[in-house]
Short mmCIF file of C-alpha atoms and ligand atoms in Angstrom, two decimals:
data_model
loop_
_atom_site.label_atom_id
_atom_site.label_comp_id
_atom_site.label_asym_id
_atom_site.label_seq_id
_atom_site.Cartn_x
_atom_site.Cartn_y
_atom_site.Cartn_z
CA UNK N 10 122.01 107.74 52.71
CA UNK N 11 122.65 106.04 56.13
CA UNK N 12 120.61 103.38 57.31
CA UNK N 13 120.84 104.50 60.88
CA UNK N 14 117.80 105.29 62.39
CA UNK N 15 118.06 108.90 62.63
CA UNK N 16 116.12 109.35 66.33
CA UNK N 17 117.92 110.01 69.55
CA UNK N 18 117.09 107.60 71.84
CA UNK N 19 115.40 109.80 75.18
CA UNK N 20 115.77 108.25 78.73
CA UNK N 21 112.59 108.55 80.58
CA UNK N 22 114.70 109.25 83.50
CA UNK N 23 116.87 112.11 82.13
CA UNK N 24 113.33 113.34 81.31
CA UNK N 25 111.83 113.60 84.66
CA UNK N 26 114.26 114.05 86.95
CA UNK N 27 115.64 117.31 86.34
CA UNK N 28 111.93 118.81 86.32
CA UNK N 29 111.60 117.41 90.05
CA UNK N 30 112.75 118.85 93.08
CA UNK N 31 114.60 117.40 96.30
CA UNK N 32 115.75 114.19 94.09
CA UNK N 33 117.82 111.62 96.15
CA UNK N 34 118.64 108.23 94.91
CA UNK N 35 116.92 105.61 96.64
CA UNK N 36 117.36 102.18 96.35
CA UNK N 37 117.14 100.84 92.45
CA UNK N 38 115.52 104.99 91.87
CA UNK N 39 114.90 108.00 93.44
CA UNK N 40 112.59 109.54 95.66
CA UNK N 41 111.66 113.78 94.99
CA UNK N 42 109.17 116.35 96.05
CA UNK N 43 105.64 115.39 94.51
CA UNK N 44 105.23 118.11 91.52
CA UNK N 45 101.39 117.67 92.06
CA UNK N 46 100.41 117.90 95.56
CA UNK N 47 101.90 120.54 98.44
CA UNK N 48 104.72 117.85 99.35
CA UNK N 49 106.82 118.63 102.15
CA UNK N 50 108.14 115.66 102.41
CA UNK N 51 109.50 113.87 99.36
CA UNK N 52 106.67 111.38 98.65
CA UNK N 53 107.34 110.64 95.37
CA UNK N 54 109.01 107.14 94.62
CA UNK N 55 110.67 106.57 91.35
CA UNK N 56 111.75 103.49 89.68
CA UNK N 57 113.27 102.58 87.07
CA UNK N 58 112.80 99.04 85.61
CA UNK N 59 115.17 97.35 83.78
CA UNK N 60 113.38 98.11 80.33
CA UNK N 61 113.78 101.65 80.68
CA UNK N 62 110.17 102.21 82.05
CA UNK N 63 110.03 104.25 84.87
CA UNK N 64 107.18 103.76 87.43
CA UNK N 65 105.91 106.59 89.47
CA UNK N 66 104.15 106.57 92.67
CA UNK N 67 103.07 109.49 94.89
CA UNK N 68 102.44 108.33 98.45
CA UNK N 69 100.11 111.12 98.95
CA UNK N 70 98.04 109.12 96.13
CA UNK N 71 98.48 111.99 93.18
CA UNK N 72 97.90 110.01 89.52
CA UNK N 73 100.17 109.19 87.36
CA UNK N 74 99.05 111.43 85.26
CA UNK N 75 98.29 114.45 87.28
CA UNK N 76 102.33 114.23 88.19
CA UNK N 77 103.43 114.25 84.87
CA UNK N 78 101.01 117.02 83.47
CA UNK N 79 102.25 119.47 86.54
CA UNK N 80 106.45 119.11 84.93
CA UNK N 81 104.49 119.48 81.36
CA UNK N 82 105.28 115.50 80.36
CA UNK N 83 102.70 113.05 79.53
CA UNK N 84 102.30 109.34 80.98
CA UNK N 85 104.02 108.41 77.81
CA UNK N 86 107.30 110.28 78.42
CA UNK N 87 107.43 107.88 80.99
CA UNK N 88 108.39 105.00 78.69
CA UNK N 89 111.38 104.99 76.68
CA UNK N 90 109.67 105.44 73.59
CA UNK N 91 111.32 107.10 70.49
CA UNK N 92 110.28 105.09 67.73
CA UNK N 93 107.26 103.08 69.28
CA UNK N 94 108.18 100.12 66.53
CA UNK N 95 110.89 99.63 68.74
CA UNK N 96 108.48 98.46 71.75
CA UNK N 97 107.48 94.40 71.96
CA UNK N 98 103.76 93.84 72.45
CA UNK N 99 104.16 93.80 75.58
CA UNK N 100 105.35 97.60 76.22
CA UNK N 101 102.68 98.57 73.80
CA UNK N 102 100.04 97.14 76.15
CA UNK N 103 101.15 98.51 79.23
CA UNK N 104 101.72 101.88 77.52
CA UNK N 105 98.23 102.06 76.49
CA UNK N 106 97.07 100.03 79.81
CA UNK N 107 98.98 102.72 81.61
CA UNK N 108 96.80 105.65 79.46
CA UNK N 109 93.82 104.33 80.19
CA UNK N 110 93.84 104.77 83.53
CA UNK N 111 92.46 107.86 84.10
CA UNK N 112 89.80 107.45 82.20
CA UNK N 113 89.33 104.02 83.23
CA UNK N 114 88.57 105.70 87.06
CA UNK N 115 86.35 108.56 85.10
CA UNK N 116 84.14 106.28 83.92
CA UNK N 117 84.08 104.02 87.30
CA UNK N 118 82.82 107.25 89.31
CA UNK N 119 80.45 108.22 86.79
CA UNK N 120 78.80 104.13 87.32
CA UNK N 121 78.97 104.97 91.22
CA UNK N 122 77.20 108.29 90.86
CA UNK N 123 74.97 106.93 88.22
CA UNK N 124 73.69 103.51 90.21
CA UNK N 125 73.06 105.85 93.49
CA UNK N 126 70.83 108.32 91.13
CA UNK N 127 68.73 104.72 89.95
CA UNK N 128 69.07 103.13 93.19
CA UNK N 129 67.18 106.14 95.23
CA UNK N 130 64.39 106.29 91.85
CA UNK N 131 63.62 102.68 92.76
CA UNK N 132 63.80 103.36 96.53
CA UNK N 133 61.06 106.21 95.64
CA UNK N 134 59.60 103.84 93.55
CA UNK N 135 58.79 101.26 96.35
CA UNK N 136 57.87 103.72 98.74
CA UNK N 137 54.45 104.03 96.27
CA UNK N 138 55.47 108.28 95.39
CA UNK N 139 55.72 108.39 91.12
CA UNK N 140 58.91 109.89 89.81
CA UNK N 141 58.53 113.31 88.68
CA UNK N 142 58.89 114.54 84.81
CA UNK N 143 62.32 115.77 86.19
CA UNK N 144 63.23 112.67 88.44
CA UNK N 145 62.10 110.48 85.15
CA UNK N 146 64.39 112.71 82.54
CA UNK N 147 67.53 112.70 85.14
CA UNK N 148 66.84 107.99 85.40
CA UNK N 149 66.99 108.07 81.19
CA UNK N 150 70.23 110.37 81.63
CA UNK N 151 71.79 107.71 84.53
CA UNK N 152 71.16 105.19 81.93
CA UNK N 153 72.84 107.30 78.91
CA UNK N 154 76.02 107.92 81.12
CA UNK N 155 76.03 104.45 82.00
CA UNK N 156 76.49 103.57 78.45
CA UNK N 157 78.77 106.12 77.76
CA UNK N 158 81.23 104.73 80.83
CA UNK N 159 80.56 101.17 79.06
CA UNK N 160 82.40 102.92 75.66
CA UNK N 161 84.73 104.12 77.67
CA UNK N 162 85.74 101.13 79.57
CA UNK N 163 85.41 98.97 75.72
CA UNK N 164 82.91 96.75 77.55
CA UNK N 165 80.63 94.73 75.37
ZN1 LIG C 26 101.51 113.84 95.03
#
């Protein structure tokens, strides 16, 4: 029995880069054809940081995410991450700062949409017309969602 760890160590890099197309070093990284937008141009920039983390940035303002899912990776294939006890506290934060994202901006949309549906009930409100049985229902619903966004967003 060998004490080596047994995993092959995957570079984030070698990952993504051969699922892009139009890829031209740049700089410290590379710059390709955005996978998730019509990109004509290549207005994807991507770095690599001396920890093996590779940051991704689509000019045309794609997420993260969104480029990753359209090659078939995940977020987390963007950090070089084959035995995650291998990543200081720090990595692990920004890998699950970096997943959070998305459904950090969910949950912020849902608190805009939801505080326009209460702010035009109060506006009705103080114009002296009573909320309707439907107007009153969809008010206790803005307030449910809101909730929910606070879960999602680990507010307390
Ligand atoms: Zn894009």
């Amino acid at each position: 029995m060998s004490a080596a760890r047994s995993f092959v160590p995957i570079n984030p890099a070698d990952l993504l880069l051969p699922r892009l197309d139009g890829v031209r070093k740049a700089g410290r990284g590379w710059i390709a054809r955005c996978p998730a937008h019509q990109d004509r141009s290549p207005s994807l920039s991507i770095t690599e940081r001396e920890d093996g983390v590779l940051l991704v940035h689509c000019h045309g303002g794609c997420e993260v995410a969104d480029v990753c899912a359209a090659v078939g990776l995940k977020v987390g294939d963007l950090f070089p991450r084959t035995d995650t006890r291998s990543l200081t506290p720090q990595q692990r934060r920004e890998f699950r700062q970096t997943a959070m994202i998305p459904r950090c901006r969910a949950a912020l949309n849902v608190l805009a949409t939801e505080s326009t549906v209460l702010l035009l009930a109060a506006d009705q409100l103080s114009d002296g017309h009573p909320l309707s049985p439907n107007d009153l229902t969809r008010v206790r619903v803005a307030a449910l969602r809101v909730f929910d966004a606070k879960e999602v967003l680990g507010a307390r």
